[in-house]
Amino acid sequence: MSLPAKVAAPVLALSTMVADPKQSYAAAVKLSEGDFNPDSFRPVCATSDGFYRFLQGSTRAVVGDENFSEYGPLIAGGLLRIRLELCVVESFFNEAVGPFIKENGLNWILPLHETVETFLAGTIFALATTFILVGSTKLIQIIAFYGDLVVGGPCRLLGGFFFDRARGEPVTLDVSFFGFFKTRLVGPPVDFKEEEIRKAAGGGEQLLDFDKVKPAEIPLLAVSGGVKLVGEASKIFREFIEALDLFVGRYLVLIASGYIILKFVHFKVFPDFP
């Protein structure tokens, strides 16, 4: 084939695709029909729907029926977009990743012999996960923060206060400036440096000494301890989500890019290794 013919062939093929795209995809798999049609795609997001209904009911209870009706479009628009962001994550893992792993297993992640199928599966999964998680984890982090602020903080404050009173501990109030210049305003004086050294050496006080608990205060101890436990669990969950969001924002793109490069090198440069 002459040089002009070699140049003209791909140009002619490209012009055919542009002029009649339906004909060019006639033999391809129809991925834009049925469940994969963007016009009719309806992801199933039961958890996101439940959270949306919870936010809707909570907002209505706070602002009242009159204000809720007056500002309904703005409220519904904001809450629906929160639900949409959460639904993206839920639908991706429940309807795309989960069924694919159930059908094909995990041998495509880092197989001994890289094929075009395993390379494409790993690459698309890495790219899609990066795009979805980078934007969605920030929203989840905000929800965890406000959840801990509204629920976890009061549970730790009130539960901790009554739990300490039931244990016979004195009322104390310590203040500090970002962890520095810590001072006790209410309660018996204490040297915080010696306290930290003693705790580091394993000489901390026992969490619960039943010798100091009166029998009549055992119910208060149990209830306040449970409330404080809920607050501490909320704090741990918030810190975990914050760490996850930090990891995704800083390192997920680098890890996904390195993973794709590794699979490409294995597929094209060292296809027979090991």
PDB file of N, CA and C in Angstrom, residues 31-75:
ATOM      1  N   LEU A  31     -23.557  -0.810  25.148  1.00  0.00           N
ATOM      2  CA  LEU A  31     -23.445  -0.437  26.558  1.00  0.00           C
ATOM      3  C   LEU A  31     -24.262   0.788  26.912  1.00  0.00           C
ATOM      4  N   SER A  32     -24.997   1.344  25.948  1.00  0.00           N
ATOM      5  CA  SER A  32     -25.819   2.518  26.223  1.00  0.00           C
ATOM      6  C   SER A  32     -27.297   2.191  26.181  1.00  0.00           C
ATOM      7  N   GLU A  33     -27.627   0.936  26.352  1.00  0.00           N
ATOM      8  CA  GLU A  33     -29.021   0.524  26.349  1.00  0.00           C
ATOM      9  C   GLU A  33     -29.332  -0.215  27.640  1.00  0.00           C
ATOM     10  N   GLY A  34     -30.604  -0.280  27.967  1.00  0.00           N
ATOM     11  CA  GLY A  34     -31.023  -1.002  29.159  1.00  0.00           C
ATOM     12  C   GLY A  34     -30.548  -0.328  30.436  1.00  0.00           C
ATOM     13  N   ASP A  35     -29.924  -1.117  31.304  1.00  0.00           N
ATOM     14  CA  ASP A  35     -29.454  -0.593  32.583  1.00  0.00           C
ATOM     15  C   ASP A  35     -28.312   0.399  32.442  1.00  0.00           C
ATOM     16  N   PHE A  36     -27.644   0.412  31.288  1.00  0.00           N
ATOM     17  CA  PHE A  36     -26.499   1.298  31.091  1.00  0.00           C
ATOM     18  C   PHE A  36     -26.847   2.550  30.286  1.00  0.00           C
ATOM     19  N   ASN A  37     -28.127   2.748  30.030  1.00  0.00           N
ATOM     20  CA  ASN A  37     -28.565   3.964  29.348  1.00  0.00           C
ATOM     21  C   ASN A  37     -28.602   5.115  30.355  1.00  0.00           C
ATOM     22  N   PRO A  38     -27.822   6.188  30.146  1.00  0.00           N
ATOM     23  CA  PRO A  38     -27.802   7.280  31.130  1.00  0.00           C
ATOM     24  C   PRO A  38     -29.151   7.959  31.302  1.00  0.00           C
ATOM     25  N   ASP A  39     -30.037   7.873  30.283  1.00  0.00           N
ATOM     26  CA  ASP A  39     -31.350   8.508  30.398  1.00  0.00           C
ATOM     27  C   ASP A  39     -32.296   7.726  31.306  1.00  0.00           C
ATOM     28  N   SER A  40     -32.078   6.430  31.410  1.00  0.00           N
ATOM     29  CA  SER A  40     -32.978   5.598  32.212  1.00  0.00           C
ATOM     30  C   SER A  40     -32.288   4.950  33.406  1.00  0.00           C
ATOM     31  N   PHE A  41     -31.016   5.311  33.630  1.00  0.00           N
ATOM     32  CA  PHE A  41     -30.276   4.696  34.735  1.00  0.00           C
ATOM     33  C   PHE A  41     -30.802   5.218  36.066  1.00  0.00           C
ATOM     34  N   ARG A  42     -31.206   4.316  36.928  1.00  0.00           N
ATOM     35  CA  ARG A  42     -31.736   4.672  38.232  1.00  0.00           C
ATOM     36  C   ARG A  42     -31.007   3.846  39.301  1.00  0.00           C
ATOM     37  N   PRO A  43     -29.976   4.408  39.907  1.00  0.00           N
ATOM     38  CA  PRO A  43     -29.240   3.647  40.920  1.00  0.00           C
ATOM     39  C   PRO A  43     -30.092   3.388  42.154  1.00  0.00           C
ATOM     40  N   VAL A  44     -29.863   2.257  42.779  1.00  0.00           N
ATOM     41  CA  VAL A  44     -30.568   1.883  43.997  1.00  0.00           C
ATOM     42  C   VAL A  44     -29.707   2.290  45.192  1.00  0.00           C
ATOM     43  N   CYS A  45     -30.221   3.209  45.997  1.00  0.00           N
ATOM     44  CA  CYS A  45     -29.456   3.764  47.120  1.00  0.00           C
ATOM     45  C   CYS A  45     -30.340   3.790  48.356  1.00  0.00           C
ATOM     46  N   ALA A  46     -30.571   2.627  48.935  1.00  0.00           N
ATOM     47  CA  ALA A  46     -31.486   2.553  50.083  1.00  0.00           C
ATOM     48  C   ALA A  46     -30.943   3.334  51.274  1.00  0.00           C
ATOM     49  N   THR A  47     -29.649   3.210  51.553  1.00  0.00           N
ATOM     50  CA  THR A  47     -29.075   3.919  52.696  1.00  0.00           C
ATOM     51  C   THR A  47     -29.099   5.425  52.485  1.00  0.00           C
ATOM     52  N   SER A  48     -28.763   5.874  51.288  1.00  0.00           N
ATOM     53  CA  SER A  48     -28.791   7.305  50.986  1.00  0.00           C
ATOM     54  C   SER A  48     -30.214   7.850  51.039  1.00  0.00           C
ATOM     55  N   ASP A  49     -31.188   7.065  50.565  1.00  0.00           N
ATOM     56  CA  ASP A  49     -32.582   7.493  50.644  1.00  0.00           C
ATOM     57  C   ASP A  49     -33.038   7.629  52.090  1.00  0.00           C
ATOM     58  N   GLY A  50     -32.645   6.669  52.929  1.00  0.00           N
ATOM     59  CA  GLY A  50     -33.000   6.748  54.344  1.00  0.00           C
ATOM     60  C   GLY A  50     -32.375   7.952  55.020  1.00  0.00           C
ATOM     61  N   PHE A  51     -31.127   8.245  54.678  1.00  0.00           N
ATOM     62  CA  PHE A  51     -30.467   9.418  55.255  1.00  0.00           C
ATOM     63  C   PHE A  51     -31.128  10.705  54.774  1.00  0.00           C
ATOM     64  N   TYR A  52     -31.549  10.728  53.517  1.00  0.00           N
ATOM     65  CA  TYR A  52     -32.249  11.906  52.985  1.00  0.00           C
ATOM     66  C   TYR A  52     -33.565  12.121  53.726  1.00  0.00           C
ATOM     67  N   ARG A  53     -34.323  11.052  53.951  1.00  0.00           N
ATOM     68  CA  ARG A  53     -35.586  11.177  54.685  1.00  0.00           C
ATOM     69  C   ARG A  53     -35.342  11.636  56.116  1.00  0.00           C
ATOM     70  N   PHE A  54     -34.272  11.165  56.717  1.00  0.00           N
ATOM     71  CA  PHE A  54     -33.938  11.595  58.068  1.00  0.00           C
ATOM     72  C   PHE A  54     -33.616  13.086  58.109  1.00  0.00           C
ATOM     73  N   LEU A  55     -32.796  13.554  57.156  1.00  0.00           N
ATOM     74  CA  LEU A  55     -32.487  14.978  57.095  1.00  0.00           C
ATOM     75  C   LEU A  55     -33.730  15.802  56.801  1.00  0.00           C
ATOM     76  N   GLN A  56     -34.589  15.299  55.946  1.00  0.00           N
ATOM     77  CA  GLN A  56     -35.806  16.022  55.608  1.00  0.00           C
ATOM     78  C   GLN A  56     -36.721  16.162  56.826  1.00  0.00           C
ATOM     79  N   GLY A  57     -36.908  15.059  57.557  1.00  0.00           N
ATOM     80  CA  GLY A  57     -37.747  15.115  58.754  1.00  0.00           C
ATOM     81  C   GLY A  57     -37.135  15.972  59.847  1.00  0.00           C
ATOM     82  N   SER A  58     -35.817  15.877  60.019  1.00  0.00           N
ATOM     83  CA  SER A  58     -35.155  16.695  61.042  1.00  0.00           C
ATOM     84  C   SER A  58     -35.250  18.179  60.709  1.00  0.00           C
ATOM     85  N   THR A  59     -35.051  18.531  59.442  1.00  0.00           N
ATOM     86  CA  THR A  59     -35.151  19.931  59.031  1.00  0.00           C
ATOM     87  C   THR A  59     -36.569  20.454  59.230  1.00  0.00           C
ATOM     88  N   ARG A  60     -37.543  19.654  58.907  1.00  0.00           N
ATOM     89  CA  ARG A  60     -38.934  20.077  59.083  1.00  0.00           C
ATOM     90  C   ARG A  60     -39.276  20.264  60.548  1.00  0.00           C
ATOM     91  N   ALA A  61     -38.737  19.391  61.403  1.00  0.00           N
ATOM     92  CA  ALA A  61     -39.006  19.531  62.841  1.00  0.00           C
ATOM     93  C   ALA A  61     -38.337  20.771  63.419  1.00  0.00           C
ATOM     94  N   VAL A  62     -37.202  21.169  62.866  1.00  0.00           N
ATOM     95  CA  VAL A  62     -36.468  22.325  63.395  1.00  0.00           C
ATOM     96  C   VAL A  62     -37.072  23.638  62.909  1.00  0.00           C
ATOM     97  N   VAL A  63     -37.324  23.758  61.613  1.00  0.00           N
ATOM     98  CA  VAL A  63     -37.781  25.034  61.053  1.00  0.00           C
ATOM     99  C   VAL A  63     -39.283  25.205  61.114  1.00  0.00           C
ATOM    100  N   GLY A  64     -40.042  24.126  61.280  1.00  0.00           N
ATOM    101  CA  GLY A  64     -41.494  24.216  61.319  1.00  0.00           C
ATOM    102  C   GLY A  64     -42.126  24.024  59.953  1.00  0.00           C
ATOM    103  N   ASP A  65     -43.409  23.674  59.954  1.00  0.00           N
ATOM    104  CA  ASP A  65     -44.101  23.381  58.698  1.00  0.00           C
ATOM    105  C   ASP A  65     -44.215  24.607  57.801  1.00  0.00           C
ATOM    106  N   GLU A  66     -44.457  25.787  58.387  1.00  0.00           N
ATOM    107  CA  GLU A  66     -44.651  26.986  57.579  1.00  0.00           C
ATOM    108  C   GLU A  66     -43.368  27.364  56.836  1.00  0.00           C
ATOM    109  N   ASN A  67     -42.268  27.432  57.578  1.00  0.00           N
ATOM    110  CA  ASN A  67     -40.995  27.770  56.935  1.00  0.00           C
ATOM    111  C   ASN A  67     -40.547  26.666  55.983  1.00  0.00           C
ATOM    112  N   PHE A  68     -40.858  25.428  56.339  1.00  0.00           N
ATOM    113  CA  PHE A  68     -40.471  24.318  55.474  1.00  0.00           C
ATOM    114  C   PHE A  68     -41.179  24.411  54.132  1.00  0.00           C
ATOM    115  N   SER A  69     -42.458  24.808  54.158  1.00  0.00           N
ATOM    116  CA  SER A  69     -43.200  24.950  52.905  1.00  0.00           C
ATOM    117  C   SER A  69     -42.716  26.151  52.109  1.00  0.00           C
ATOM    118  N   GLU A  70     -42.367  27.232  52.815  1.00  0.00           N
ATOM    119  CA  GLU A  70     -41.932  28.448  52.127  1.00  0.00           C
ATOM    120  C   GLU A  70     -40.579  28.261  51.467  1.00  0.00           C
ATOM    121  N   TYR A  71     -39.651  27.621  52.176  1.00  0.00           N
ATOM    122  CA  TYR A  71     -38.303  27.420  51.647  1.00  0.00           C
ATOM    123  C   TYR A  71     -38.094  25.983  51.180  1.00  0.00           C
ATOM    124  N   GLY A  72     -39.197  25.316  50.857  1.00  0.00           N
ATOM    125  CA  GLY A  72     -39.129  23.916  50.447  1.00  0.00           C
ATOM    126  C   GLY A  72     -38.223  23.642  49.269  1.00  0.00           C
ATOM    127  N   PRO A  73     -38.308  24.408  48.172  1.00  0.00           N
ATOM    128  CA  PRO A  73     -37.425  24.127  47.017  1.00  0.00           C
ATOM    129  C   PRO A  73     -35.941  24.231  47.350  1.00  0.00           C
ATOM    130  N   LEU A  74     -35.578  25.245  48.145  1.00  0.00           N
ATOM    131  CA  LEU A  74     -34.167  25.384  48.509  1.00  0.00           C
ATOM    132  C   LEU A  74     -33.717  24.240  49.412  1.00  0.00           C
ATOM    133  N   ILE A  75     -34.553  23.887  50.388  1.00  0.00           N
ATOM    134  CA  ILE A  75     -34.210  22.804  51.317  1.00  0.00           C
ATOM    135  C   ILE A  75     -34.121  21.470  50.573  1.00  0.00           C
TER     136      ILE A  75
END
